[in-house]
Amino acid sequence: MAEQSFHVGVPVAGVALALLAALGQPSAVAAPPPTDPMGITGPGTAAASRFVPGPCPEPPEPIDALATARCGVLEVPENRARPGGRTIRLAVAIIPPVSATPAPDPVVFMSGGPGGETFDDIPFLVSSGLNRDRELIVMAQRGNLYDEPNLACPELDRFYARSVGLPSYAPQTEKLMLDAVKQCRDRLTAGGTDLSAYNSTENAADFADLRTALGFKQWNVYGHSYGSNLALTYLRLHPQGIRSVALDSAAPAQYVSLPFAWANAREGLDSLYKGCAAEPRCQSRYPHLERTLNEQVRKLEAQPLTLNVRPPQGGDPVKVVLDGGALVNLLVAKAIPFADVPAAIDELGRGNPDRFAKARAAGSVQVVGQTAHGLTQSVVCSEWVPDHSPSDVLKAGREAFPEWPEAVQAQAPQLAFQAPVCRIWNVPDRTAVQRVPTVSSVPTLFFNGTFDMKTGASWAPRTARTLSHSTTVEVPGIGHWVVPQSPCAQKVLASFLTRPTAPDTDCVAGLRWEPFTITPK
C-alpha cells in the first residue's frame, strides 16, 4: 500500500451473475446508455443512478466469498452538480449471510484510504463475521480498482518503489514525486476525468444511491479509517435508512488535517512507551526507549545509512536509505509489529538497523495500479490540506516531537510534500462543506486501538459528543483497523449489530496487549 494511504496497517495480509430480481427489484432495467470506448457514458448522457447486475471482479488472488456473491455495478453521475455530465460505474458485491435466518438489514462496508483497494478487504470482513447474520455489501468507492474509470497512478507506484533508496525529504526525492503526480494528473484529466468530483460528498451520495437502488429499507454502516470519515459524512448528509454506524479507527471529518497527523503519531507512540513501561520485562530491558528513538531520528537524519537489503517478500537485494524521516514513517505505518518495536529501537541504537532496514526494503515491492491514488489526492487536497499552511505542519511537528530535526518535523508522517503536490493536483477547497461535525441520534460505535499512530484514540470521545447514542471502545495494543485484529472487537460489533443501543462490551475489560519481544542484552 502506498505510503500516503491511511489504509495501511493491517498485520495479517491484506461469481455468479446476479439478477436484479434477486435483490427484490424488478428484473427488467433500462438498457445502458451509449458509452465511449472506455465504457464510460459520454457527456450529456448521464442518467439517474441505478444498479446493473453483472459478473464479480476477478482479483489476481481469488477471493472465496466472491464465488457465491451477487455482483454488478452502480451507475452514478460523475459530478452531481453538473446535470448531463458523464456516468461512472462502481463495482459492487453482495455477499450472502452464513445464517439460514438472516436479519433483513445488511451491513455496508466503507473502506479506508482514500483509494485503498476495497475488494481485497473482503476476506478480513468475512473472517471478522460481518456476514454471519446478515448480507455484507461491498462497493468500491469511486475511482477504485474495478471501477470505470479507475484512478490508479502507476507513476506514483513506481516512485514509491524507488523511494526506499532515496533520502526521505531530499529535494531530488520531492522532484521525483511531483513529476509522478503531474504525469498522473495529466493522464487522468486528458481522459476526461473530473478530479473535483472525487470527494467525500460524492462518495456519500453514491452509497445513498446504492441503498435505494438495491431496495433496502435500512442498513448498517461499517467504515474504517477514511471509511469512518466517509461514514460520518454519509450519516450527516443522508441519514435516511441508516440503522446503525460502526466506526473503526475513526478519522472524523471535522478534525482530519495534516497538522493532526503529528498529534496522532505522538498519541500512539506515547501509548506504546507506556505499554512497555507497564510491562516489567520490557521496562527492565528497554528503560530508555523514547530517548533512544529521539537520538536515532536525529542521528540518521543527519547521517543516513545506505544499505543493500533483501525485501521480506523475496527477490534481489535493493538499495535502502534509512534516515530520520524513514524511521518515523515506518513506525506510523506499522511496518514493524508493535510487539517488536522496542527491540527494533534498541537494536538500532546498538548499531543493528536490520528490522527497520527490512521494513523499508518491503516498500520496494509495489502492486502497480492497485491503489486509486487519484481518489487519494483529490480527497486529501480538497479536504485535508486547505486552510493549513506548511508552517502549521512544522509547528505541530515541533509541539509533538520537539527533539526531532526540523526536516522531519516539517513533513506530516506518510503525507510528505503535500503542499506542492496539491498545487499540482489543483482541486477546489472543500473544507467548508467537509469539516463539519455530524450530529445524530443514530446508534454509533467507535473502535480504536491504543497503539494506533494514524488515528488517535482520543478522537473517538471528542467526536461522540454530538452523537447522542454512541459507545466508544478502546482495544489495548492494537493499531489501525481494530476489528480484524481483535476477537473481542468482533464480539462487540456482532452484539452492536444485534442491539445497536446496548452493545455488549464486557470482553474489553480483560484485554491486554501482546507481550513485547525481549531480546538478549
Coordinates of C-alpha atoms in Angstrom, one line a residue, residues 39-488:
G39 CA -17.1 2.1 -21.3
I40 CA -18.0 5.3 -19.6
T41 CA -21.1 7.2 -20.5
G42 CA -20.2 10.3 -22.6
P43 CA -21.1 13.9 -21.9
G44 CA -24.7 14.8 -22.0
T45 CA -26.0 11.3 -21.4
A46 CA -25.8 10.8 -17.6
A47 CA -28.9 9.1 -16.2
A48 CA -30.2 8.6 -12.7
S49 CA -28.2 6.2 -10.5
R50 CA -29.1 2.5 -11.0
F51 CA -27.7 -0.9 -10.2
V52 CA -26.9 -3.2 -13.1
P53 CA -26.2 -6.9 -12.3
G54 CA -23.0 -8.4 -13.7
P55 CA -20.0 -10.6 -13.0
C56 CA -17.9 -10.2 -9.9
P57 CA -14.4 -8.8 -10.3
E58 CA -11.6 -11.4 -10.7
P59 CA -8.7 -10.4 -8.4
P60 CA -5.3 -11.9 -9.2
E61 CA -5.7 -14.0 -6.0
P62 CA -9.2 -15.5 -5.9
I63 CA -11.4 -14.3 -3.0
D64 CA -13.6 -17.3 -1.9
A65 CA -16.5 -15.1 -0.8
L66 CA -16.9 -13.8 -4.4
A67 CA -17.7 -17.3 -5.6
T68 CA -21.2 -17.1 -4.1
A69 CA -21.6 -13.3 -4.2
R70 CA -24.1 -11.4 -6.4
C71 CA -22.3 -8.6 -8.1
G72 CA -22.8 -5.7 -10.5
V73 CA -22.1 -2.1 -10.9
L74 CA -23.8 1.1 -9.6
E75 CA -24.0 3.7 -12.3
V76 CA -23.9 7.2 -11.0
P77 CA -23.2 10.7 -12.3
E78 CA -19.6 11.6 -12.0
N79 CA -20.5 15.1 -10.8
R80 CA -24.0 15.6 -9.5
A81 CA -23.5 19.3 -9.7
R82 CA -23.3 19.1 -13.5
P83 CA -26.5 17.6 -14.9
G84 CA -25.9 16.0 -18.2
G85 CA -22.4 15.0 -17.4
R86 CA -20.9 11.6 -17.8
T87 CA -21.8 8.5 -15.8
I88 CA -19.2 6.3 -14.0
R89 CA -19.5 2.7 -12.8
L90 CA -18.7 1.4 -9.3
A91 CA -18.1 -2.2 -8.6
V92 CA -20.5 -3.9 -6.1
A93 CA -20.5 -7.3 -4.4
I94 CA -23.3 -8.6 -2.2
I95 CA -22.0 -11.5 0.0
P96 CA -24.6 -13.9 1.4
P97 CA -25.1 -14.4 5.1
V98 CA -23.9 -17.5 6.9
S99 CA -27.1 -17.8 8.9
A100 CA -30.1 -19.6 7.5
T101 CA -32.3 -17.0 9.1
P102 CA -30.5 -13.7 8.5
A103 CA -31.6 -10.3 9.6
P104 CA -33.2 -8.1 6.9
D105 CA -30.9 -5.2 7.3
P106 CA -27.5 -5.8 5.7
V107 CA -24.1 -4.3 6.6
V108 CA -22.5 -2.0 4.0
F109 CA -18.7 -1.5 4.2
M110 CA -16.8 1.7 3.6
S111 CA -13.1 1.0 3.1
G112 CA -10.1 3.0 4.1
G113 CA -7.6 5.0 2.1
P114 CA -8.9 7.1 0.5
G115 CA -8.1 5.0 -2.6
G116 CA -7.5 1.7 -0.9
E117 CA -8.4 -1.4 -2.9
T118 CA -11.8 -2.4 -1.4
F119 CA -12.3 -6.0 -2.6
D120 CA -9.0 -7.1 -1.0
D121 CA -10.7 -6.3 2.3
I122 CA -13.4 -8.9 1.9
P123 CA -11.5 -11.8 3.4
F124 CA -10.9 -9.7 6.6
L125 CA -14.6 -8.7 6.7
V126 CA -15.8 -12.3 6.3
S127 CA -13.3 -13.7 8.9
S128 CA -14.5 -11.0 11.3
G129 CA -18.1 -12.2 11.0
L130 CA -19.6 -9.3 9.2
N131 CA -21.8 -11.6 7.1
R132 CA -22.6 -14.0 9.9
D133 CA -26.2 -12.9 10.4
R134 CA -26.8 -10.5 7.5
E135 CA -25.8 -9.8 4.0
L136 CA -22.5 -7.9 3.5
I137 CA -22.4 -5.3 0.8
V138 CA -19.1 -4.0 -0.5
M139 CA -18.8 -1.2 -3.0
A140 CA -15.5 0.2 -4.4
Q141 CA -15.5 3.9 -3.8
R142 CA -15.4 6.0 -7.0
G143 CA -12.1 5.7 -8.8
N144 CA -11.1 2.4 -7.2
L145 CA -9.8 -0.7 -8.9
Y146 CA -12.6 -2.5 -10.8
D147 CA -14.4 0.9 -11.3
E148 CA -14.8 2.8 -14.5
P149 CA -12.8 5.0 -14.5
N150 CA -10.0 3.6 -12.4
L151 CA -8.0 6.4 -10.9
A152 CA -4.8 4.4 -10.4
C153 CA -1.4 6.1 -10.8
P154 CA 1.2 3.6 -11.8
E155 CA 3.6 6.6 -12.0
L156 CA 3.3 7.0 -8.2
D157 CA 3.5 3.3 -7.5
R158 CA 6.8 3.3 -9.4
F159 CA 8.0 6.3 -7.5
Y160 CA 7.2 4.7 -4.1
A161 CA 9.1 1.6 -5.1
R162 CA 12.1 3.7 -6.0
S163 CA 11.8 6.0 -3.0
V164 CA 13.1 3.4 -0.5
G165 CA 16.6 4.1 -1.9
L166 CA 16.3 7.8 -1.6
P167 CA 16.6 10.3 1.4
S168 CA 13.0 10.8 2.6
Y169 CA 12.8 14.5 2.3
A170 CA 15.6 15.5 0.0
P171 CA 14.9 17.9 -2.9
Q172 CA 15.5 15.2 -5.5
T173 CA 13.0 13.0 -3.8
E174 CA 10.4 15.7 -3.8
K175 CA 11.1 16.4 -7.5
L176 CA 10.6 12.8 -8.5
M177 CA 7.4 12.6 -6.6
L178 CA 6.0 15.8 -8.0
D179 CA 6.9 14.6 -11.5
A180 CA 5.0 11.4 -10.9
V181 CA 2.0 13.3 -9.6
K182 CA 1.9 15.6 -12.6
Q183 CA 2.2 12.8 -15.0
C184 CA -0.7 11.0 -13.4
R185 CA -2.9 14.1 -13.2
D186 CA -2.2 15.0 -16.8
R187 CA -3.1 11.5 -17.9
L188 CA -6.3 11.3 -15.9
T189 CA -7.6 14.7 -17.0
A190 CA -6.7 14.0 -20.6
G191 CA -9.0 11.0 -20.4
G192 CA -11.9 13.3 -19.3
T193 CA -11.8 12.6 -15.6
D194 CA -13.3 15.5 -13.5
L195 CA -10.9 15.2 -10.5
S196 CA -13.1 17.7 -8.5
A197 CA -15.9 15.2 -8.4
Y198 CA -13.8 12.6 -6.4
N199 CA -14.6 13.7 -2.9
S200 CA -16.4 12.6 0.2
T201 CA -19.7 14.4 -0.7
E202 CA -20.0 12.5 -3.9
N203 CA -18.8 9.2 -2.3
A204 CA -21.5 9.6 0.4
A205 CA -24.2 10.2 -2.3
D206 CA -23.0 7.1 -4.1
F207 CA -23.8 5.0 -1.0
A208 CA -27.1 6.7 -0.5
D209 CA -28.0 5.9 -4.1
L210 CA -26.8 2.3 -3.7
R211 CA -29.2 1.6 -0.8
T212 CA -32.1 3.0 -2.9
A213 CA -31.1 1.1 -6.0
L214 CA -30.8 -2.2 -4.1
G215 CA -34.2 -1.6 -2.4
F216 CA -33.1 -1.9 1.2
K217 CA -35.4 0.0 3.7
Q218 CA -32.5 0.3 6.1
W219 CA -29.0 -1.0 6.6
N220 CA -26.0 -0.8 8.9
V221 CA -22.8 1.0 8.1
Y222 CA -19.3 -0.2 9.0
G223 CA -16.3 2.1 8.0
H224 CA -12.7 2.0 8.9
S225 CA -10.1 4.8 8.7
Y226 CA -11.1 7.1 5.8
G227 CA -14.2 4.9 5.6
S228 CA -15.2 6.2 9.1
N229 CA -14.7 9.7 7.8
L230 CA -17.0 8.9 4.9
A231 CA -19.5 7.1 7.1
L232 CA -19.8 10.2 9.3
T233 CA -20.3 12.3 6.1
Y234 CA -22.9 9.9 4.9
L235 CA -24.7 10.0 8.2
R236 CA -24.7 13.8 8.2
L237 CA -25.9 14.2 4.6
H238 CA -28.0 11.1 4.0
P239 CA -29.4 9.8 7.4
Q240 CA -32.4 8.1 5.8
G241 CA -32.3 4.3 6.1
I242 CA -29.3 4.1 8.5
R243 CA -30.0 1.8 11.3
S244 CA -26.5 1.9 13.0
V245 CA -23.0 3.1 12.3
A246 CA -19.7 1.4 13.4
L247 CA -16.5 3.4 13.1
D248 CA -13.2 1.6 13.2
S249 CA -10.1 3.7 13.7
A250 CA -12.1 6.8 13.4
A251 CA -10.9 9.8 11.3
P252 CA -13.6 12.4 11.9
A253 CA -14.2 14.8 9.1
Q254 CA -14.1 17.9 11.3
Y255 CA -10.6 17.0 12.6
V256 CA -8.6 15.4 9.8
S257 CA -5.9 17.7 8.5
L258 CA -2.1 17.5 8.1
P259 CA -1.2 19.0 11.5
F260 CA -3.3 16.5 13.3
A261 CA -1.1 13.7 11.8
W262 CA 1.6 14.7 14.3
A263 CA -0.7 14.7 17.3
N264 CA -1.9 11.2 16.3
A265 CA 1.7 9.9 15.9
R266 CA 2.5 11.3 19.4
E267 CA -0.5 9.8 21.0
G268 CA 0.1 6.3 19.6
L269 CA 3.8 6.3 20.3
D270 CA 3.2 7.6 23.9
S271 CA 0.8 4.7 24.4
L272 CA 3.4 2.2 23.2
Y273 CA 6.0 3.7 25.5
K274 CA 3.6 3.4 28.4
G275 CA 2.8 -0.1 27.5
C276 CA 6.4 -1.1 27.6
A277 CA 6.9 0.8 30.9
A278 CA 3.9 -1.1 32.4
E279 CA 5.4 -4.5 31.4
P280 CA 8.3 -5.2 33.9
R281 CA 10.4 -7.2 31.5
C282 CA 10.1 -4.6 28.8
Q283 CA 10.8 -1.7 31.2
S284 CA 13.9 -3.5 32.6
R285 CA 15.2 -4.4 29.1
Y286 CA 14.4 -1.1 27.4
P287 CA 14.4 1.6 30.1
H288 CA 15.3 4.5 27.7
L289 CA 13.1 3.7 24.7
E290 CA 12.0 7.2 23.9
R291 CA 15.4 8.7 24.4
T292 CA 16.9 6.1 22.1
L293 CA 14.4 6.7 19.3
N294 CA 14.9 10.5 19.6
E295 CA 18.7 10.1 19.3
Q296 CA 18.3 7.8 16.3
V297 CA 15.9 10.1 14.4
R298 CA 18.4 13.0 14.9
K299 CA 21.5 10.9 14.1
L300 CA 20.1 9.2 10.9
E301 CA 18.5 12.4 9.6
A302 CA 22.0 14.0 9.8
Q303 CA 23.9 10.9 8.5
P304 CA 21.6 8.4 6.8
L305 CA 22.5 4.8 6.4
T306 CA 22.7 3.4 2.9
L307 CA 22.3 -0.4 2.8
N308 CA 21.6 -3.3 0.4
V309 CA 18.7 -5.3 1.8
R310 CA 16.7 -8.2 0.5
P311 CA 12.9 -7.4 0.7
P312 CA 11.0 -9.7 3.0
Q313 CA 8.8 -10.7 0.0
G314 CA 12.0 -12.1 -1.6
G315 CA 14.0 -11.2 -4.6
D316 CA 17.3 -9.5 -5.1
P317 CA 18.7 -7.0 -2.5
V318 CA 17.7 -3.4 -3.1
K319 CA 19.3 -0.1 -2.1
V320 CA 17.7 1.3 1.1
V321 CA 18.3 4.7 2.7
L322 CA 17.5 4.7 6.4
D323 CA 17.1 8.3 7.7
G324 CA 15.1 10.0 10.4
G325 CA 12.1 10.5 8.2
A326 CA 12.1 6.8 7.2
L327 CA 12.1 5.8 10.9
V328 CA 9.0 7.9 11.6
N329 CA 7.1 6.8 8.6
L330 CA 7.8 3.1 9.2
L331 CA 6.6 3.4 12.8
V332 CA 3.4 5.2 11.9
A333 CA 2.7 2.7 9.1
K334 CA 3.1 -0.2 11.5
A335 CA 5.7 -1.6 9.2
I336 CA 7.2 -3.3 12.2
P337 CA 4.8 -5.2 14.5
F338 CA 4.2 -3.4 17.7
A339 CA 5.5 -6.2 19.8
D340 CA 8.9 -5.8 18.1
V341 CA 9.1 -2.0 18.2
P342 CA 11.0 -1.7 21.5
A343 CA 13.5 -4.4 20.3
A344 CA 13.9 -2.7 16.9
I345 CA 14.6 0.7 18.5
D346 CA 17.1 -0.8 21.0
E347 CA 18.9 -2.8 18.3
L348 CA 19.1 0.4 16.1
G349 CA 20.6 2.3 19.0
R350 CA 23.2 -0.5 19.3
G351 CA 24.2 -0.3 15.7
N352 CA 21.9 -3.0 14.2
P353 CA 19.3 -1.5 11.8
D354 CA 18.1 -4.8 10.5
R355 CA 14.5 -4.7 11.4
F356 CA 14.0 -1.1 10.2
A357 CA 16.0 -1.8 7.0
K358 CA 13.9 -4.8 6.1
A359 CA 10.7 -2.9 6.7
R360 CA 12.0 -0.1 4.5
A361 CA 13.0 -2.6 1.8
A362 CA 9.5 -4.1 1.8
G363 CA 8.3 -0.8 0.2
S364 CA 10.3 -1.6 -2.9
V365 CA 7.7 -4.1 -3.9
Q366 CA 4.6 -2.3 -5.0
V367 CA 1.5 -3.7 -6.7
V368 CA 1.4 -1.3 -9.6
G369 CA -2.1 0.0 -10.5
Q370 CA -3.9 -1.3 -7.4
T371 CA -4.3 1.9 -5.3
A372 CA -6.5 4.7 -6.6
H373 CA -4.0 7.5 -5.9
G374 CA -6.3 9.8 -8.0
L375 CA -9.0 9.5 -5.3
T376 CA -6.4 9.8 -2.6
Q377 CA -5.1 13.1 -3.9
S378 CA -8.5 14.5 -4.8
V379 CA -9.8 13.9 -1.2
V380 CA -6.5 14.9 0.6
C381 CA -6.0 18.1 -1.5
S382 CA -9.6 19.3 -1.2
E383 CA -10.5 18.2 2.3
W384 CA -7.4 17.7 4.4
V385 CA -4.7 20.2 3.2
P386 CA -6.5 23.5 2.6
D387 CA -6.5 26.2 5.3
H388 CA -3.4 24.8 7.0
S389 CA 0.0 26.1 5.8
P390 CA 3.3 24.2 5.8
S391 CA 4.3 26.3 8.8
D392 CA 1.3 24.8 10.6
V393 CA 2.6 21.4 10.0
L394 CA 6.0 22.3 11.2
K395 CA 4.6 23.9 14.3
A396 CA 2.6 20.7 15.0
G397 CA 5.7 18.6 14.5
R398 CA 7.7 20.8 16.9
E399 CA 5.0 20.5 19.5
A400 CA 4.7 16.8 19.2
F401 CA 8.4 15.9 18.9
P402 CA 10.5 18.9 19.9
E403 CA 13.7 16.9 19.9
W404 CA 13.5 15.8 16.3
P405 CA 15.2 17.7 13.5
E406 CA 13.2 20.4 11.6
A407 CA 13.5 18.5 8.3
V408 CA 11.4 15.7 9.9
Q409 CA 9.0 18.0 11.7
A410 CA 8.1 19.8 8.5
Q411 CA 6.5 16.8 6.8
A412 CA 3.4 15.1 8.2
P413 CA 4.0 11.4 8.6
Q414 CA 3.1 9.5 5.5
L415 CA 2.0 12.7 3.8
A416 CA 5.2 14.2 2.5
F417 CA 5.4 17.2 0.2
Q418 CA 1.6 17.6 0.3
A419 CA 1.5 21.4 -0.3
P420 CA 3.3 21.3 -3.6
V421 CA 1.5 18.0 -4.6
C422 CA -1.8 19.8 -4.1
R423 CA -0.8 22.8 -6.1
I424 CA -0.3 20.4 -9.0
W425 CA -3.4 18.4 -8.3
N426 CA -5.4 21.6 -8.3
V427 CA -8.9 20.7 -7.0
P428 CA -11.2 23.1 -5.2
D429 CA -11.1 23.7 -1.4
R430 CA -13.9 21.7 0.2
T431 CA -13.1 22.2 3.8
A432 CA -16.1 24.5 4.5
V433 CA -18.5 21.8 3.5
Q434 CA -16.5 18.8 4.8
R435 CA -15.0 19.8 8.1
V436 CA -18.4 19.7 9.8
P437 CA -19.4 17.7 12.9
T438 CA -22.0 15.0 12.5
V439 CA -25.0 15.5 14.8
S440 CA -27.1 12.4 15.1
S441 CA -29.1 10.1 17.4
V442 CA -28.4 7.0 15.2
P443 CA -26.6 4.4 17.4
T444 CA -22.9 4.7 16.8
L445 CA -20.0 2.5 17.9
F446 CA -16.3 3.6 17.9
F447 CA -13.4 1.2 17.9
N448 CA -9.9 2.5 18.4
G449 CA -6.6 0.8 19.1
T450 CA -4.4 2.4 21.7
F451 CA -1.2 1.9 19.7
D452 CA -2.7 3.5 16.5
M453 CA -0.3 6.2 15.3
K454 CA -2.6 7.2 12.4
T455 CA -5.9 7.9 14.0
G456 CA -5.5 8.7 17.7
A457 CA -7.9 7.0 20.1
S458 CA -8.8 10.4 21.7
W459 CA -10.7 11.4 18.5
A460 CA -13.5 9.0 19.4
P461 CA -14.8 10.5 22.6
R462 CA -14.5 14.0 21.1
T463 CA -16.5 13.0 18.1
A464 CA -19.1 11.1 20.2
R465 CA -20.1 14.4 21.9
T466 CA -22.5 15.2 19.0
L467 CA -23.7 11.5 18.6
S468 CA -26.2 11.1 21.4
H469 CA -26.4 7.3 21.3
S470 CA -22.7 6.4 21.0
T471 CA -20.4 3.9 22.6
T472 CA -16.6 4.1 22.5
V473 CA -14.3 1.1 22.8
E474 CA -10.5 1.2 23.1
V475 CA -8.6 -2.1 22.5
P476 CA -5.2 -2.1 24.1
G477 CA -2.1 -2.9 22.0
I478 CA -4.0 -2.8 18.7
G479 CA -3.1 -0.4 15.8
H480 CA -5.0 0.7 12.8
W481 CA -8.2 -1.3 11.8
V482 CA -9.2 -2.9 15.0
V483 CA -11.9 -5.4 14.2
P484 CA -10.0 -7.9 12.1
Q485 CA -7.2 -8.0 14.7
S486 CA -9.4 -8.5 17.8
P487 CA -11.8 -11.3 18.5
C488 CA -13.2 -9.2 21.4

